[in-house]
Coordinates of C-alpha atoms in Angstrom, one line a residue:
Chain H
M1 CA -12.0 69.7 25.2
N2 CA -9.8 70.4 28.2
R3 CA -8.0 67.9 30.3
R4 CA -10.8 67.6 32.9
K5 CA -13.4 66.8 30.3
M6 CA -11.1 64.3 28.6
L7 CA -10.6 62.4 31.9
K8 CA -14.4 62.3 32.5
A9 CA -15.1 61.0 29.0
G10 CA -12.4 58.3 29.4
G11 CA -13.8 57.2 32.8
A12 CA -17.3 57.0 31.4
A13 CA -16.1 54.9 28.4
F14 CA -14.3 52.6 30.8
L15 CA -17.4 52.2 33.1
A16 CA -19.6 51.5 30.1
L17 CA -17.4 48.6 29.0
A18 CA -16.7 47.1 32.4
P19 CA -20.1 45.6 33.6
G20 CA -20.7 42.2 32.3
V21 CA -17.9 42.1 29.9
R22 CA -14.9 40.0 30.8
L23 CA -11.8 39.4 28.7
V24 CA -12.4 35.6 29.2
D25 CA -15.7 35.9 27.5
L26 CA -14.1 37.7 24.6
A27 CA -11.5 35.0 24.3
V28 CA -14.1 32.3 24.4
A29 CA -16.2 34.1 21.8
A30 CA -13.1 34.6 19.6
S31 CA -12.4 30.9 19.6
K32 CA -15.8 29.8 18.3
G33 CA -15.7 27.9 15.1
G34 CA -13.6 25.1 16.5
S35 CA -14.4 22.0 18.5
T36 CA -12.9 22.9 21.9
D37 CA -15.5 23.5 24.5
H38 CA -14.8 25.1 27.9
L39 CA -17.4 22.8 29.5
V40 CA -15.3 19.7 28.4
R41 CA -12.2 18.6 30.2
W42 CA -10.4 15.7 28.5
G43 CA -8.8 13.3 30.9
M44 CA -7.5 9.8 31.1
L45 CA -7.5 6.9 33.6
V46 CA -4.6 4.5 33.7
D47 CA -5.4 1.2 35.4
A48 CA -1.9 0.1 36.4
T49 CA -3.3 -3.2 37.6
K50 CA -3.9 -4.1 33.9
C51 CA -0.5 -2.8 32.7
A52 CA 1.8 -5.8 32.1
R53 CA 5.5 -5.4 32.9
G54 CA 7.4 -5.0 29.7
C55 CA 4.4 -4.0 27.6
T56 CA 5.0 -1.0 25.4
D57 CA 2.0 -1.1 23.1
C58 CA 0.9 2.4 24.0
V59 CA 4.4 3.8 23.6
D60 CA 4.8 2.1 20.2
A61 CA 1.4 3.4 19.0
C62 CA 2.3 6.9 20.2
N63 CA 5.7 6.8 18.4
Q64 CA 4.0 5.7 15.2
E65 CA 1.1 8.2 15.4
H66 CA 3.4 11.2 15.9
G67 CA 6.3 10.0 13.8
L68 CA 8.7 9.9 16.7
Y69 CA 11.9 8.1 16.1
G70 CA 15.0 7.9 18.2
K71 CA 18.6 8.5 17.4
G72 CA 19.7 5.8 19.8
R73 CA 20.3 8.4 22.6
A74 CA 17.8 7.6 25.3
E75 CA 18.6 10.7 27.3
T76 CA 17.7 13.1 24.6
D77 CA 15.4 11.2 22.3
A78 CA 11.9 12.6 22.2
Q79 CA 9.3 10.6 24.0
Y80 CA 5.7 11.5 24.8
I81 CA 5.0 8.4 27.0
R82 CA 7.5 6.7 29.3
V83 CA 6.9 3.4 31.0
V84 CA 7.9 3.6 34.6
D85 CA 8.5 0.6 36.7
L86 CA 7.9 1.0 40.4
Q87 CA 8.6 -1.2 43.4
D88 CA 7.3 -0.6 46.9
K89 CA 10.4 -0.9 49.1
A90 CA 8.5 -2.1 52.1
T91 CA 6.4 -4.8 50.5
G92 CA 8.2 -5.5 47.3
K93 CA 5.1 -5.0 45.2
T94 CA 5.9 -4.0 41.7
S95 CA 3.9 -2.0 39.2
S96 CA 4.4 -0.7 35.7
L97 CA 2.7 2.3 34.3
P98 CA 2.8 4.8 31.4
V99 CA 3.6 8.4 32.4
M100 CA 2.9 11.2 29.9
C101 CA 1.9 14.8 30.1
Q102 CA -0.6 14.9 32.9
H103 CA -2.5 17.9 31.4
C104 CA -2.6 19.7 34.7
E105 CA -5.3 22.3 35.4
T106 CA -2.7 24.6 37.0
A107 CA 0.2 23.5 34.8
P108 CA 3.7 24.6 36.0
C109 CA 4.9 24.6 32.4
V110 CA 2.3 27.2 31.4
D111 CA 3.2 29.3 34.5
V112 CA 6.9 29.5 33.7
C113 CA 6.8 29.8 30.0
P114 CA 8.3 33.3 29.2
T115 CA 6.7 33.6 25.7
G116 CA 3.2 32.1 26.3
A117 CA 4.1 29.1 24.0
S118 CA 3.0 26.7 26.7
F119 CA -0.7 27.0 27.0
R120 CA -3.8 25.1 28.2
R121 CA -6.7 24.8 25.7
Q122 CA -10.1 25.5 27.1
D123 CA -10.9 21.8 27.0
G124 CA -8.0 21.1 29.3
V125 CA -5.3 19.9 26.9
V126 CA -1.9 21.4 27.5
L127 CA 0.0 22.1 24.4
V128 CA 3.1 23.9 23.0
D129 CA 2.7 26.6 20.4
K130 CA 5.9 25.8 18.5
H131 CA 5.8 29.0 16.5
T132 CA 6.2 30.9 19.8
C133 CA 8.5 28.5 21.6
I134 CA 12.1 29.8 21.9
G135 CA 13.4 26.5 23.2
C136 CA 14.4 27.8 26.6
R137 CA 13.3 24.6 28.3
Y138 CA 12.0 26.3 31.5
C139 CA 8.9 24.1 31.1
M140 CA 11.0 21.0 31.1
L141 CA 12.6 22.1 34.4
A142 CA 9.2 23.0 35.9
C143 CA 7.3 19.8 34.9
P144 CA 7.3 17.4 37.8
Y145 CA 6.5 14.5 35.5
K146 CA 9.5 14.8 33.1
A147 CA 6.9 14.8 30.3
R148 CA 8.5 17.1 27.9
S149 CA 11.3 16.6 25.3
F150 CA 13.5 19.1 23.5
I151 CA 14.4 18.6 19.9
H152 CA 18.1 19.0 19.5
E153 CA 18.6 18.1 15.9
N154 CA 17.0 18.6 12.5
L155 CA 14.2 16.3 11.8
T156 CA 12.8 14.8 8.7
D157 CA 9.7 12.8 7.7
Q158 CA 7.3 14.5 10.2
V159 CA 3.7 13.4 9.9
P160 CA 1.3 16.1 8.7
H161 CA -0.7 16.3 12.0
T162 CA 2.3 16.6 14.3
P163 CA 4.7 19.3 13.1
R164 CA 8.0 18.9 15.0
G165 CA 11.2 20.7 14.7
K166 CA 14.7 21.6 16.1
G167 CA 14.8 24.1 18.9
T168 CA 11.3 23.5 20.3
V169 CA 9.8 21.6 23.2
E170 CA 7.1 19.0 22.8
S171 CA 5.1 16.5 24.7
C172 CA 1.9 14.4 24.6
N173 CA -0.9 16.4 23.1
F174 CA -3.7 13.9 23.9
C175 CA -3.8 13.4 20.1
T176 CA -5.8 16.5 19.6
H177 CA -5.9 15.9 15.8
R178 CA -8.0 12.7 16.6
V179 CA -9.9 14.1 19.6
D180 CA -11.0 17.2 17.7
R181 CA -12.6 14.9 15.1
G182 CA -14.3 12.8 17.8
G183 CA -11.7 10.1 18.1
T184 CA -9.6 8.8 21.0
P185 CA -5.8 9.1 21.4
A186 CA -3.6 6.5 19.6
C187 CA -2.4 4.9 22.9
V188 CA -5.9 4.3 24.1
E189 CA -6.9 2.8 20.9
A190 CA -3.9 0.5 20.8
C191 CA -4.4 -0.6 24.4
E192 CA -8.0 -1.4 23.6
S193 CA -7.3 -3.2 20.4
K194 CA -4.7 -5.4 22.2
D195 CA -7.5 -6.1 24.7
H196 CA -5.5 -4.7 27.7
R197 CA -8.1 -2.1 28.5
A198 CA -5.8 -0.3 30.9
L199 CA -6.4 3.2 29.4
V200 CA -9.7 5.0 29.4
F201 CA -10.1 8.4 27.7
G202 CA -13.0 10.7 28.0
D203 CA -14.6 13.9 29.4
M204 CA -14.1 14.3 33.1
N205 CA -16.8 16.9 33.3
D206 CA -19.5 14.6 31.7
P207 CA -20.9 12.5 34.5
D208 CA -22.2 9.9 32.0
S209 CA -18.9 9.3 30.3
E210 CA -17.1 6.0 30.8
L211 CA -14.2 7.8 32.3
S212 CA -16.3 9.6 34.9
R213 CA -18.1 6.3 35.7
Q214 CA -14.8 4.5 36.3
L215 CA -13.3 7.4 38.3
K216 CA -16.3 7.3 40.5
E217 CA -16.0 3.5 41.1
K218 CA -12.3 3.0 41.4
S219 CA -9.9 4.5 43.9
T220 CA -7.6 6.7 41.9
T221 CA -4.7 8.9 42.6
Q222 CA -2.7 11.7 40.9
I223 CA 1.0 11.4 40.7
R224 CA 2.5 14.0 43.0
S225 CA -0.9 14.9 44.3
D226 CA 0.8 17.0 47.0
L227 CA 1.4 19.6 44.3
N228 CA -2.3 20.2 43.9
L229 CA -2.0 20.4 40.1
N230 CA -5.4 18.7 39.4
T231 CA -4.1 16.5 36.7
G232 CA -6.1 15.2 33.8
V233 CA -4.4 11.8 34.0
R234 CA -5.4 9.7 37.0
Y235 CA -3.9 6.3 38.1
H236 CA -5.5 3.3 39.7
G237 CA -3.5 0.6 41.4
V238 CA -0.3 2.5 42.0
Chain B
M1 CA 40.2 57.4 -26.4
Y2 CA 36.6 57.4 -27.2
T3 CA 35.0 60.5 -28.7
R4 CA 31.9 62.1 -27.0
R5 CA 29.7 60.5 -29.7
Q6 CA 31.1 57.0 -29.0
C7 CA 30.7 57.4 -25.3
L8 CA 27.0 58.4 -25.8
L9 CA 26.4 55.3 -28.0
I10 CA 28.0 52.9 -25.6
G11 CA 26.0 54.4 -22.7
I12 CA 22.7 54.1 -24.7
G13 CA 23.6 50.5 -25.6
L14 CA 24.3 49.5 -22.0
G15 CA 21.2 51.1 -20.9
L16 CA 19.0 49.2 -23.4
I17 CA 20.6 45.9 -22.3
T18 CA 19.9 46.7 -18.6
I19 CA 16.3 47.6 -19.3
S20 CA 15.7 44.4 -21.4
M21 CA 17.2 42.2 -18.6
A22 CA 15.2 44.0 -15.9
S23 CA 11.9 43.8 -17.8
D24 CA 12.5 40.0 -18.2
K25 CA 13.0 39.7 -14.5
L26 CA 10.0 41.9 -13.7
T27 CA 7.5 40.2 -15.8
G28 CA 8.8 36.8 -14.7
S29 CA 8.0 35.5 -18.2
H30 CA 10.3 32.6 -17.9
R31 CA 8.9 31.3 -14.6
T32 CA 6.5 28.4 -14.8
I33 CA 4.8 27.7 -11.5
P34 CA 3.2 24.2 -11.4
G35 CA -0.5 24.3 -11.4
A36 CA -2.7 22.5 -8.8
V37 CA -2.9 18.8 -9.2
Q38 CA -6.6 18.6 -8.4
G39 CA -9.5 20.9 -7.7
E40 CA -11.1 23.4 -10.0
S41 CA -10.3 26.5 -8.1
C42 CA -8.2 27.6 -5.1
V43 CA -9.7 28.9 -1.8
G44 CA -9.3 32.4 -3.1
P45 CA -8.5 34.4 -6.3
V46 CA -4.8 34.0 -7.5
E47 CA -4.0 37.6 -6.7
V48 CA -5.3 37.3 -3.2
M49 CA -3.6 33.9 -2.6
R50 CA -0.2 35.2 -3.8
R51 CA -0.3 38.1 -1.4
E52 CA -2.3 36.7 1.6
H53 CA -1.5 33.0 1.8
M54 CA 0.6 33.4 4.9
T55 CA -2.0 35.5 6.7
M56 CA -4.6 32.9 6.0
L57 CA -2.3 30.1 7.2
F58 CA -1.4 32.0 10.4
H59 CA -5.0 32.7 11.2
Q60 CA -5.9 29.0 10.5
R61 CA -3.1 27.8 12.6
D62 CA -4.5 29.6 15.6
R63 CA -8.0 28.4 15.0
T64 CA -6.7 24.8 14.7
M65 CA -4.3 24.8 17.6
Y66 CA -6.3 26.8 20.1
A67 CA -9.9 26.1 19.1
G68 CA -9.5 22.6 17.6
Q69 CA -10.9 23.5 14.2
R70 CA -9.8 20.7 11.8
D71 CA -10.1 20.0 8.1
A72 CA -10.5 23.8 7.4
E73 CA -10.2 25.1 3.9
H74 CA -7.3 27.4 4.9
S75 CA -5.1 24.7 6.5
L76 CA -1.7 23.9 5.3
T77 CA -2.7 20.2 4.7
G78 CA -5.4 21.6 2.5
C79 CA -2.9 23.4 0.4
L80 CA -0.7 20.3 0.1
S81 CA -3.6 18.1 -0.9
C82 CA -4.0 20.0 -4.1
H83 CA -0.5 21.4 -4.8
T84 CA 1.7 18.3 -4.2
R85 CA 2.6 16.5 -7.4
K86 CA 3.7 12.9 -7.8
N87 CA 6.7 11.5 -9.6
V88 CA 6.5 8.7 -12.2
R89 CA 6.6 6.1 -9.4
G90 CA 3.5 7.6 -7.8
E91 CA 5.4 9.1 -4.8
Y92 CA 4.7 12.5 -3.6
I93 CA 7.3 15.2 -4.4
P94 CA 7.7 17.6 -1.5
V95 CA 6.3 21.1 -2.3
N96 CA 9.6 22.6 -1.2
A97 CA 11.6 20.6 -3.7
P98 CA 13.2 22.6 -6.6
G99 CA 10.7 23.4 -9.2
E100 CA 7.7 22.5 -7.1
F101 CA 4.8 24.8 -6.2
C102 CA 6.1 26.5 -3.1
E103 CA 9.8 26.5 -3.9
E104 CA 9.4 27.8 -7.5
C105 CA 8.1 31.2 -6.3
H106 CA 10.0 31.5 -3.1
A107 CA 13.3 30.8 -4.8
Y108 CA 12.5 33.5 -7.4
T109 CA 11.5 36.1 -4.8
A110 CA 14.4 35.1 -2.5
L111 CA 12.1 34.5 0.4
K112 CA 13.3 31.7 2.7
M113 CA 10.7 29.2 3.6
D114 CA 11.1 27.5 6.9
C115 CA 7.7 26.0 7.2
F116 CA 8.9 22.6 6.1
E117 CA 11.6 22.3 8.7
C118 CA 8.8 21.2 11.0
H119 CA 5.7 20.7 8.8
A120 CA 5.4 17.7 6.5
A121 CA 5.9 18.8 2.9
T122 CA 3.7 16.1 1.4
P123 CA 0.1 15.1 2.3
G124 CA 1.7 11.8 3.5
N125 CA -0.5 9.8 5.7
A126 CA -2.8 12.7 6.6
V127 CA -5.9 10.9 5.5
A128 CA -4.8 7.5 6.8
S129 CA -4.4 8.7 10.3
T130 CA -7.6 10.7 10.7
Q131 CA -10.1 8.7 12.6

């Protein structure tokens, strides 16, 4: 076979593969066998009008669920949810709301990650593959929500469903270990059990879900909506 | 000084000692790896598990993390649920503690395990937290 024939054969093989086959399809097919679905987009609504100032029920539940404990150093202790107090300078109106990973559709952390450790699951949850994370912390710089934490020290007593370790970055994972089994995140469950009902979790793509129904009824906003990140966490009453 | 005959005998003697030590090491006859606490059989034959357990875990990790497949038979928590022993007080002993299932083999083969710097080494509250 001379060079001309070889090129012809190669071109034919390429054309035979190209129509109708996309790498995305291959990736979706490869991931079958799990519970993630590219038609689902998990999201959350935070009704800040129901968030009492000083309430930390969601944060406490999160810390317990993921085995987060501080070393008494607020600047560097890992936190998946932060409670932020706001005050409108013009009117003096105050509000208190939890801020966690917003699970953006176009997540800046995924864009900047040099190793591909930051990724977005096909159901919209943004995660860190800690086996691939090199701890460079570019994602922490890129995140407009200050959602991620870096683990500076050796840890002990990790819980089985949330492996955590020194030298990696982590953040809210929408409690995928619960959601994959049909449950809701720990913060949402805690908020409901304490009868605050400030957090609603569900599928944003399902028009019949409680989340979609409330998003349709209430006026909601995305934090830093100017960045056009299409966040999975929406706020009412901010 | 030694005669040629004496040198030969000493050499043969040293050689025999070396071979006997090496064979003891090679057969690993003095290693006792703790058996599984529960379950009739592992998820694969012993020869396969010894060689391939990390490959299985790596593949399962990707299926769990990217595709959300939980409670799979090749998961690390699956391993721990059978291979973690309890002490006399009924508390779990970490699988990477000296003499326990993972550590016993890894110490012998001089392969450093860093799984449990991040992952829990006991089943812990894995069952309690699943909803």
